[in-house]
Tab-separated table of C-alpha atoms in Angstrom:
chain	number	residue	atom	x	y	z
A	1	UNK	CA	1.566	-7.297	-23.808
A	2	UNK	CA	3.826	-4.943	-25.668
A	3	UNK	CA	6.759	-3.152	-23.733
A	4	UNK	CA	6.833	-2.394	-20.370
A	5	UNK	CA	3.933	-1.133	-18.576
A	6	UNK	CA	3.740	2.444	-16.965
A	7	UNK	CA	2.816	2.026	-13.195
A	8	UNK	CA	2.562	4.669	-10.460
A	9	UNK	CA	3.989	4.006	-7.642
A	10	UNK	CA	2.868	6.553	-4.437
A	11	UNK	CA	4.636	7.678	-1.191
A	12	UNK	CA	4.368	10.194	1.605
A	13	UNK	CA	6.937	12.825	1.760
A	14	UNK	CA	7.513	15.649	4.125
A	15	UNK	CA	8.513	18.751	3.064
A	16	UNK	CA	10.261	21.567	4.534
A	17	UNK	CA	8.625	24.918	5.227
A	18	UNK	CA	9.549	26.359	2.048
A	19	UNK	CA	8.767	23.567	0.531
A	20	UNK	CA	5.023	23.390	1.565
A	21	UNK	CA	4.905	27.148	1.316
A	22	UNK	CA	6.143	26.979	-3.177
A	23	UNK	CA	3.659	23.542	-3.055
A	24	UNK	CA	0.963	25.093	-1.677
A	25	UNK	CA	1.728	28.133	-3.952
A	26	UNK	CA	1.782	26.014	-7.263
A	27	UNK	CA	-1.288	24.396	-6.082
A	28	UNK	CA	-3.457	27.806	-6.385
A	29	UNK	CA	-1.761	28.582	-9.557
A	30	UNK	CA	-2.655	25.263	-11.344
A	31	UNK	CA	-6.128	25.871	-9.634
A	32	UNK	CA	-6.039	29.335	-11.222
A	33	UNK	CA	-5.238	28.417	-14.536
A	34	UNK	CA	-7.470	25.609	-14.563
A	35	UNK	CA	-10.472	27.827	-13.966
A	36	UNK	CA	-9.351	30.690	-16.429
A	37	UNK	CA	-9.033	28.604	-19.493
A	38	UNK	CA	-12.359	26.650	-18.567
A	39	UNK	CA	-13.664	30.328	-18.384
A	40	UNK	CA	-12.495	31.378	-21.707
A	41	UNK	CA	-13.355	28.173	-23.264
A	42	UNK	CA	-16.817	28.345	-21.864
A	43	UNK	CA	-17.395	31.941	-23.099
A	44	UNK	CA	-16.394	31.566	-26.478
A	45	UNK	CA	-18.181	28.499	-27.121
A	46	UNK	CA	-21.282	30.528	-25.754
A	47	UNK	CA	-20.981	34.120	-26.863
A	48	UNK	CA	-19.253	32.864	-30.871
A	49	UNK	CA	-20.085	29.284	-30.980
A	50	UNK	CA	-16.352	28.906	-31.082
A	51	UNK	CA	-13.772	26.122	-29.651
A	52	UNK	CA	-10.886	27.257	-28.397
A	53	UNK	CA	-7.772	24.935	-29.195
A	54	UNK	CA	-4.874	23.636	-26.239
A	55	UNK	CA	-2.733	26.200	-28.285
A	56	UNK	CA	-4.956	28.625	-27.956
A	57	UNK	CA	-5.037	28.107	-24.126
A	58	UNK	CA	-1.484	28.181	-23.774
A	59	UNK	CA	-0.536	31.315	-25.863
A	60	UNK	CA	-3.335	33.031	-23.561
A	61	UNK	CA	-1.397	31.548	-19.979
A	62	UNK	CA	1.687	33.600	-21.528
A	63	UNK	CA	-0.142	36.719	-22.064
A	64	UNK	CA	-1.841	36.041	-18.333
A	65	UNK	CA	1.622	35.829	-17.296
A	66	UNK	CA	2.742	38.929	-18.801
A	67	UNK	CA	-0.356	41.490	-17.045
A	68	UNK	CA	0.260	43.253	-13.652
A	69	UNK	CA	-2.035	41.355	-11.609
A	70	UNK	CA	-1.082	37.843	-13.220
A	71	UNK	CA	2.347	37.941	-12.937
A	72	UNK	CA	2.557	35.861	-9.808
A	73	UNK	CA	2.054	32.995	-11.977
A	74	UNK	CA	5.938	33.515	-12.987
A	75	UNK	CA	7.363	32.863	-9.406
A	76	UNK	CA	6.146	29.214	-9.521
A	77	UNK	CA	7.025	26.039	-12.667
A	78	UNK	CA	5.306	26.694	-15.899
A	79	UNK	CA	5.191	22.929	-16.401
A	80	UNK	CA	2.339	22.095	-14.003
A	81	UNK	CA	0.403	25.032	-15.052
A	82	UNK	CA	0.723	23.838	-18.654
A	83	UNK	CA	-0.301	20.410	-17.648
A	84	UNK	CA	-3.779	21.596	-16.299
A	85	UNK	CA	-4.538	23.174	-19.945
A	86	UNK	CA	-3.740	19.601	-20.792
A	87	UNK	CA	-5.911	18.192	-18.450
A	88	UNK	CA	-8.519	20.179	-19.351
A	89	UNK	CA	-7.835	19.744	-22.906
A	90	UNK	CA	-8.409	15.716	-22.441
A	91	UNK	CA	-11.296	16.431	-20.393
A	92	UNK	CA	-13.113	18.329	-23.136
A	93	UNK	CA	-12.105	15.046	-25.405
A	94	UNK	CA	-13.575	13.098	-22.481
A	95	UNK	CA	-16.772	15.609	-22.635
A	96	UNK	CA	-17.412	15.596	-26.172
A	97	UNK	CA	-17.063	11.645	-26.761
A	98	UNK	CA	-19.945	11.252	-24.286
A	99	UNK	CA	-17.781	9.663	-21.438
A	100	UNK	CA	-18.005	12.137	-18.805
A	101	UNK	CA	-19.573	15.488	-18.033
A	102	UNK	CA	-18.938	19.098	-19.231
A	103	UNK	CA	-15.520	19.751	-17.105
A	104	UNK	CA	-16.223	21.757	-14.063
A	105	UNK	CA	-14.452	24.682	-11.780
A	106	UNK	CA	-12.037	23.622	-9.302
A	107	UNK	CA	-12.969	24.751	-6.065
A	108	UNK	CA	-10.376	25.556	-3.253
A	109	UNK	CA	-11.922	23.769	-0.586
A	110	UNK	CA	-13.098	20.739	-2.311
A	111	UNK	CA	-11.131	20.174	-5.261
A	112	UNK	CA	-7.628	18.402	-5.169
A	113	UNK	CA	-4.859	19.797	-4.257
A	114	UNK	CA	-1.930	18.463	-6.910
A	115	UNK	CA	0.485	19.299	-9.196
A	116	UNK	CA	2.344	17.587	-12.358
A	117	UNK	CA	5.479	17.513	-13.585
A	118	UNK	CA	7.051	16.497	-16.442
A	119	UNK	CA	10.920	15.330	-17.147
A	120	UNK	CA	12.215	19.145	-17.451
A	121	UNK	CA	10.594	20.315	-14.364
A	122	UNK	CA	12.470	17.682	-11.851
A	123	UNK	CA	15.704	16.208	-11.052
A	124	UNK	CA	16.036	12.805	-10.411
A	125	UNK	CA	19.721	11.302	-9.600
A	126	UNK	CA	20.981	8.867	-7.308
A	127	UNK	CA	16.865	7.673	-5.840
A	128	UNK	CA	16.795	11.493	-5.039
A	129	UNK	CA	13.742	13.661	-6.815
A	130	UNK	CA	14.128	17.309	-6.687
A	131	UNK	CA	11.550	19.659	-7.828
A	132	UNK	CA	11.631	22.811	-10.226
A	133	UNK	CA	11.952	25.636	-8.292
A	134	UNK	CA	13.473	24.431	-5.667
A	135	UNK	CA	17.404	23.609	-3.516
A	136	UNK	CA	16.831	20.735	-1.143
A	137	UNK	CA	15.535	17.250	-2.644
A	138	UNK	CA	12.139	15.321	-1.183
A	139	UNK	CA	12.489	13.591	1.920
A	140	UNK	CA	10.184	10.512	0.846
A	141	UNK	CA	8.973	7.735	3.031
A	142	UNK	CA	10.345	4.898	0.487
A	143	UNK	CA	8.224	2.152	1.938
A	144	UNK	CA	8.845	0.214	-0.921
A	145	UNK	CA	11.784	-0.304	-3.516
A	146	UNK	CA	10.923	0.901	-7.009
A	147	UNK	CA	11.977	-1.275	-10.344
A	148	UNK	CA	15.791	-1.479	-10.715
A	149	UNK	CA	16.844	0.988	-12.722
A	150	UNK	CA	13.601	3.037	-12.913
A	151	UNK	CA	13.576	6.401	-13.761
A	152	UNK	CA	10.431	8.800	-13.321
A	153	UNK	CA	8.916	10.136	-16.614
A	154	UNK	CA	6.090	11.842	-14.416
A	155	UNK	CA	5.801	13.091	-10.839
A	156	UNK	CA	2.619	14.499	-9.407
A	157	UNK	CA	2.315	15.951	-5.727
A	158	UNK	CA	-0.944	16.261	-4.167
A	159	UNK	CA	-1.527	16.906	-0.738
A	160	UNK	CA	-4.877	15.491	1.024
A	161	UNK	CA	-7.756	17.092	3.411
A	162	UNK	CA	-6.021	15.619	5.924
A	163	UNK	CA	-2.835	17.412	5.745
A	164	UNK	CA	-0.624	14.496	3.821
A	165	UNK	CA	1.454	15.074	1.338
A	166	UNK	CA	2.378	12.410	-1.427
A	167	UNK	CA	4.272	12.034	-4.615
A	168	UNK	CA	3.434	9.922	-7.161
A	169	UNK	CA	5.970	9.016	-9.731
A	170	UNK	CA	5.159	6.877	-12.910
A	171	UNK	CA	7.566	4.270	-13.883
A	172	UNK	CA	7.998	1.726	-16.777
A	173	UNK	CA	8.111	-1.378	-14.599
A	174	UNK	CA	9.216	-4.353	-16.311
A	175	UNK	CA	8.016	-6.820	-13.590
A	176	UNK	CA	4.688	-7.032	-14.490
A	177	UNK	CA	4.675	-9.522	-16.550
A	178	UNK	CA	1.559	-11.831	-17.969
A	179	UNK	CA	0.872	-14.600	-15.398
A	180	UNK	CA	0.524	-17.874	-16.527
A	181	UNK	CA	-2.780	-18.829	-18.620
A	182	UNK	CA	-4.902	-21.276	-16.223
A	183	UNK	CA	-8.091	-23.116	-17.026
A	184	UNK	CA	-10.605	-21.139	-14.475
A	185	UNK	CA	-13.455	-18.765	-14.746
A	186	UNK	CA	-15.480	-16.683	-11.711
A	187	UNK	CA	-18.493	-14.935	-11.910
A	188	UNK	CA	-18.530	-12.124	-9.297
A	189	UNK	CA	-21.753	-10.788	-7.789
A	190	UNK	CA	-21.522	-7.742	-5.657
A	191	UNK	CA	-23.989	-6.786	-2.519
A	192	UNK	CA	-23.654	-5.547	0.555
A	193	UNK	CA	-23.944	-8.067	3.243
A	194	UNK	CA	-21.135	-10.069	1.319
A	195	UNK	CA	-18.866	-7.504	-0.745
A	196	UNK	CA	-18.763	-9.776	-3.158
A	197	UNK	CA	-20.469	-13.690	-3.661
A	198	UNK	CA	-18.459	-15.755	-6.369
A	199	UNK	CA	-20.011	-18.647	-8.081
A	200	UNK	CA	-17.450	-21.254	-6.287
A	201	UNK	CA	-19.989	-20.049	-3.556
A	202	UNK	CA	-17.584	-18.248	-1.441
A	203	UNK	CA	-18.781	-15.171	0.179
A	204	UNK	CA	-16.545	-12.594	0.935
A	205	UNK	CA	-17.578	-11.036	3.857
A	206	UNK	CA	-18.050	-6.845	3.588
A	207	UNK	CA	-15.903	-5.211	6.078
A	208	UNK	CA	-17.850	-2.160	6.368
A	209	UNK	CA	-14.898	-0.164	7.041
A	210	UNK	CA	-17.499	3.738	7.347
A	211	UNK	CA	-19.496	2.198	9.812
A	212	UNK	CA	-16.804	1.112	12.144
A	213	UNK	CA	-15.696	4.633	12.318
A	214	UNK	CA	-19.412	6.261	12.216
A	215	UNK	CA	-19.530	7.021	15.904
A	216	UNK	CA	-15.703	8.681	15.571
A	217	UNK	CA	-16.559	10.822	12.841
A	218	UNK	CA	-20.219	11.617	13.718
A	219	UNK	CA	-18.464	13.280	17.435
A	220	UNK	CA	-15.600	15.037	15.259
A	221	UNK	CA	-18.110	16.467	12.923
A	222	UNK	CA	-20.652	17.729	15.811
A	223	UNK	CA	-17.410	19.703	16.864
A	224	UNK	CA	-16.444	20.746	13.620
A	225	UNK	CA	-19.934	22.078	13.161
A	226	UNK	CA	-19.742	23.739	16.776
A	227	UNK	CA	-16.486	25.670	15.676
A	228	UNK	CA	-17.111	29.801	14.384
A	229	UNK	CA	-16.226	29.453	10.651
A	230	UNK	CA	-12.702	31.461	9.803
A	231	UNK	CA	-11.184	30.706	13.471
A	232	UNK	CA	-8.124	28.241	13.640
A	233	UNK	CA	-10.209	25.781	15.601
A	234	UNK	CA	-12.429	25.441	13.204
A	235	UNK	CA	-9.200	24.527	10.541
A	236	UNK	CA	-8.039	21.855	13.447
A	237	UNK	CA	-11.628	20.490	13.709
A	238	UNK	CA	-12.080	20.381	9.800
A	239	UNK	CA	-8.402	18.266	9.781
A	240	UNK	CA	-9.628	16.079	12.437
A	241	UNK	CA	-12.626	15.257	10.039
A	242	UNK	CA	-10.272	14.798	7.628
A	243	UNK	CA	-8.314	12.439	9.220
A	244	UNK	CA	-11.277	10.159	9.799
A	245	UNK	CA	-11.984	9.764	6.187
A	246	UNK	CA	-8.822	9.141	5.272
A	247	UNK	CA	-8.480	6.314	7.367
A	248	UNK	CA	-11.283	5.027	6.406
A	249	UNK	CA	-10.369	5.288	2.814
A	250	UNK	CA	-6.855	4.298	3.377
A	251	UNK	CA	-8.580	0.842	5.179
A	252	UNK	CA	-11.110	0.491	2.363
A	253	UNK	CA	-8.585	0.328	-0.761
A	254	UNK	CA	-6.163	-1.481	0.417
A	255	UNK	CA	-8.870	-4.511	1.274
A	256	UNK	CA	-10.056	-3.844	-2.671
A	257	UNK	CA	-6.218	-3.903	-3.599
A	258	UNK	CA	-5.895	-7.251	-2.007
A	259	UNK	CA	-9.736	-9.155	-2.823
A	260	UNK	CA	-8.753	-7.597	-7.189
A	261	UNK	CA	-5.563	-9.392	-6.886
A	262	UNK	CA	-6.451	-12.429	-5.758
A	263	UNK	CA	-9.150	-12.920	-8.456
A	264	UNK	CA	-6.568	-11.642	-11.242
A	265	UNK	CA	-4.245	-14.601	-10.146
A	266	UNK	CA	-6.338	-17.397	-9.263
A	267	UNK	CA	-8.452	-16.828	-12.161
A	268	UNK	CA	-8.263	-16.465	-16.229
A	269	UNK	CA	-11.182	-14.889	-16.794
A	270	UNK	CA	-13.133	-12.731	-14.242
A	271	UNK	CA	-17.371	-11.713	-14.800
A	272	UNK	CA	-19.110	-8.931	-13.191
A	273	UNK	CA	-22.073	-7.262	-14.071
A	274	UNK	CA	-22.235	-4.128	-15.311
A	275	UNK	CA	-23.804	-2.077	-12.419
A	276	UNK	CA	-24.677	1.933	-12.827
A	277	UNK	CA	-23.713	2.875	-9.380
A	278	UNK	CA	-24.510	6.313	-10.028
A	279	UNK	CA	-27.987	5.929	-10.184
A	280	UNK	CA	-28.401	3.214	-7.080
A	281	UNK	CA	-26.869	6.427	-5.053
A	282	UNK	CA	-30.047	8.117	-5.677
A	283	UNK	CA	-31.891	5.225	-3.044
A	284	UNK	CA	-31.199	6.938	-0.141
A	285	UNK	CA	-31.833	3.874	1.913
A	286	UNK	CA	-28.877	2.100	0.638
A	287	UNK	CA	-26.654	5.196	-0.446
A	288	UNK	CA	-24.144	4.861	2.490
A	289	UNK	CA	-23.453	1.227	2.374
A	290	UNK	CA	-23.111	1.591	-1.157
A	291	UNK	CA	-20.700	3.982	-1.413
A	292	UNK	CA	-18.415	2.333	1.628
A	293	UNK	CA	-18.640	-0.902	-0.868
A	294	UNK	CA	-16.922	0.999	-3.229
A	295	UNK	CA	-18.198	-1.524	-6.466
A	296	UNK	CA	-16.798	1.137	-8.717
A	297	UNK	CA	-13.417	1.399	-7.686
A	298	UNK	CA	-13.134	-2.708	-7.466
A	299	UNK	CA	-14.004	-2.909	-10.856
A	300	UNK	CA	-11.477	-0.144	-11.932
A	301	UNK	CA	-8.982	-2.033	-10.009
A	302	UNK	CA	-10.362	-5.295	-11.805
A	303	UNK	CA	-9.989	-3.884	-14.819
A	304	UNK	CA	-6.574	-2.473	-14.795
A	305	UNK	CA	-4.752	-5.535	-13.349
A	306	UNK	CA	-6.379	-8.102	-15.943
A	307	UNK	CA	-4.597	-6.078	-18.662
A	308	UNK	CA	-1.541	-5.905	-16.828
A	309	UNK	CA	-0.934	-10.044	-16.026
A	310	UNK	CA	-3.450	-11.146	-19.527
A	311	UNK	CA	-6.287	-12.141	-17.812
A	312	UNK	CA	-9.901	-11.259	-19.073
A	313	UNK	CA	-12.229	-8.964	-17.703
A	314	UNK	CA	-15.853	-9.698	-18.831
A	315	UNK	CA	-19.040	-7.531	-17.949
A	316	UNK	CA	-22.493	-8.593	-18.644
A	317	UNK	CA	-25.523	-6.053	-19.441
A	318	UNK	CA	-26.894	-4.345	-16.111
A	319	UNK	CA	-30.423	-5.122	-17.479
A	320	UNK	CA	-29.656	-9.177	-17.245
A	321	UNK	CA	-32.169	-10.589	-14.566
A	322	UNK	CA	-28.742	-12.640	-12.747
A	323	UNK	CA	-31.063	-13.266	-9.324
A	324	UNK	CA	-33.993	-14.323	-10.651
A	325	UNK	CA	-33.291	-16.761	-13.408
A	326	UNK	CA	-32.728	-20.324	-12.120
A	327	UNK	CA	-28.938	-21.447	-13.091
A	328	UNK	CA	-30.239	-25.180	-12.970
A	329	UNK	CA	-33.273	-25.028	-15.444
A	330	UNK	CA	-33.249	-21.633	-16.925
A	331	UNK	CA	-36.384	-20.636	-15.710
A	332	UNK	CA	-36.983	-16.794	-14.779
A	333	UNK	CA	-39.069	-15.648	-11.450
A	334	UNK	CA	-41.125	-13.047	-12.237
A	335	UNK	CA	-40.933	-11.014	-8.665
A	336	UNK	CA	-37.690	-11.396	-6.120
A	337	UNK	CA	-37.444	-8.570	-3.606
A	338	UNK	CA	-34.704	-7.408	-2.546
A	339	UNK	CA	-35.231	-8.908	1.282
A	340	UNK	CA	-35.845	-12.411	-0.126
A	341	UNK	CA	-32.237	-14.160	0.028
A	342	UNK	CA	-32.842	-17.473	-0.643
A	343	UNK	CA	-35.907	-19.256	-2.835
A	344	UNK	CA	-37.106	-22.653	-4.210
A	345	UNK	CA	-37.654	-23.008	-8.178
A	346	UNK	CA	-40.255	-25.148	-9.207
A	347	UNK	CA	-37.651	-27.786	-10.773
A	348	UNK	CA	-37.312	-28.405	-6.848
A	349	UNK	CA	-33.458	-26.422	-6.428
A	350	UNK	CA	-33.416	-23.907	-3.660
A	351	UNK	CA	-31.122	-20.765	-4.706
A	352	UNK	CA	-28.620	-18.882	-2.133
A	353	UNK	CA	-29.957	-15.371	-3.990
A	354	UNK	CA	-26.032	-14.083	-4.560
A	355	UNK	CA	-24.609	-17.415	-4.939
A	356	UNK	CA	-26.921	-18.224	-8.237
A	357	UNK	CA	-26.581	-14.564	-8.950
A	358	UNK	CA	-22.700	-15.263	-9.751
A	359	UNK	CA	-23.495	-18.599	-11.581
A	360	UNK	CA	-26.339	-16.929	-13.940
A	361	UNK	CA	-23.183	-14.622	-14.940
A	362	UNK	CA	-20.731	-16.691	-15.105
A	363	UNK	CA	-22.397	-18.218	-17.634
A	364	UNK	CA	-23.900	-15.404	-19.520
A	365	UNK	CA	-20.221	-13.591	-19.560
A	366	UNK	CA	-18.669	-17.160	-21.161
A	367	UNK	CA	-21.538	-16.792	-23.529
A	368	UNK	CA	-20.718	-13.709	-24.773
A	369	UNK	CA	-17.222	-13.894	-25.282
């Protein structure tokens, strides 16, 4: 691994009135600016069959800045409002090398609220960060230390449904370091019952962190829905929602945090399957228990922490039949519901359905490399 790597490390801060109030107020300008270039982009492209360039984009904020009913984009930092035309600029590169969809608007109600900024838009001296625009420094929640002698290349504030606001500040932190090589390999079959089932046969069991708060947030969204829309109940309900989800989120990564980091140390070289969870959404049987498993995010946690400590991160073909082949003789069933958990090969072996799921690809991701 060359140099040190750049890690983000997050915390709740609470800001003062006129903090929230020039936040809140760079928050609807990035929002703004966003939407405008992905406007003018848009129209070109349709009405001349022309691309319009991050230059481009940014010479036009300056004349937005400049007209009577724009100008309000002047009382907050122009660095976050040049970062969204960068933003957008990467997700046009994104777009147009076929690995995501043509950017969309930002909406005010559903879209995140953030903010970035760069090294000349914030102070950072003695462990105190102070933002462009503004007197009085953060006061952060430091609930942990960050790297001796770290200094903040990027900060990004972002404030949550729920009301929370955090600041995320990106560090070169030279303690993650390559862990030593060991002589193990785990294939890793996700489901739903068990979260995951690893070929060592362990099951780890799926906490199910939405439904232990269904009955909470089904009663706090019957109010919210009860509330006349506009009225400041209705913004208290729609926070109390909030609230719910967050803790339910909050619950749900951390238990991903601490299952991906136990199979980056223990292991060399971890093997999942390649799952499109976007299209299993579209069973609406299973579409709520597989969105509370969150498969996505583990593997994006997977993925990132193998190439921090130099382990390897293998994924085998979605279209590999893992369940139904027998991982003592090879042979392949031709029909295994989904209800059937367990069953008997004719070389006389009876499967656990996950358990040989993870051994089939364990093998087949060894194979490959």
């Amino acid at each position: 691994m060359g140099g040190a790597v750049k890690r983000a490390y997050k915390y709740r801060f609470y800001p003062t009135v006129e903090q929230a109030e020039q936040l809140n107020r760079t928050f609807g300008c990035v929002r703004l600016v966003y939407n405008k270039a992905l406007e003018m982009r848009t129209r070109a492209y349709a009405t001349e069959r022309r691309t319009i360039s991050y230059a481009e984009s940014s010479a036009a904020l300056t004349e937005w800045k400049r007209t009577e009913n724009l100008a309000f984009l002047n009382e907050v930092s122009s660095v976050p409002l040049q970062q969204a035309l960068r933003h957008l600029q990467a997700a046009y590169a994104a777009f147009h090398a076929k690995r995501a969809r043509y950017p969309r608007f930002k909406s005010k109600r559903k879209s995140r609220a953030t903010a970035e900024y760069t090294r000349s838009a914030f102070r950072w001296r003695d462990g105190k960060l102070t933002l462009a625009k503004m007197d009085a420094s953060l006061d952060i929640a430091w609930s942990r230390p960050l790297p001796d002698g770290a200094i903040p290349s990027t900060v990004t504030v972002s404030r949550d449904a729920a009301g929370r606001w955090f600041v995320s500040l990106l560090v070169e932190d030279p303690t993650v370091q390559p862990l030593p090589p060991v002589d193990t390999a785990v294939g890793v079959d996700a489901g739903l019952t068990s979260l995951v089932t690893l070929s060592t046969g362990e099951k780890v069991t799926n906490p199910r962190h939405e439904r232990a708060d269904r009955r909470k947030l089904a009663k706090a969204q019957r109010d919210l829905a009860r509330k006349e829309k506009g009225s400041a109940n209705r913004a208290k309900a729609r926070v109390r929602v909030a609230r719910i989800y967050a803790r339910i989120a909050d619950r749900r990564r951390d238990h991903l945090h601490k299952l991906s980091t136990r199979l980056v140390r223990e292991t060399q070289t971890v093997v999942i399957e390649d799952l499109t969870v976007r299209n299993m959404l579209r069973n609406h049987r299973l579409a709520r228990a597989i969105s509370d498993a969150a498969w996505s995010e583990l593997r994006s946690m997977l993925e990132y922490k193998a190439a921090w400590y130099g382990r390897t991160l293998v994924a085998v073909g979605r279209w590999f039949p893992s369940s139904k082949l027998c991982s003592d003789c090879g042979r392949l069933t031709e029909s295994l519901p989904l209800r059937i958990r367990s069953w008997d090969c004719p070389c006389g072996v009876t499967h656990d359905r996950d358990v040989n799921a993870a051994r089939n690809l364990l093998a087949a991701g060894l194979a490959d490399r």
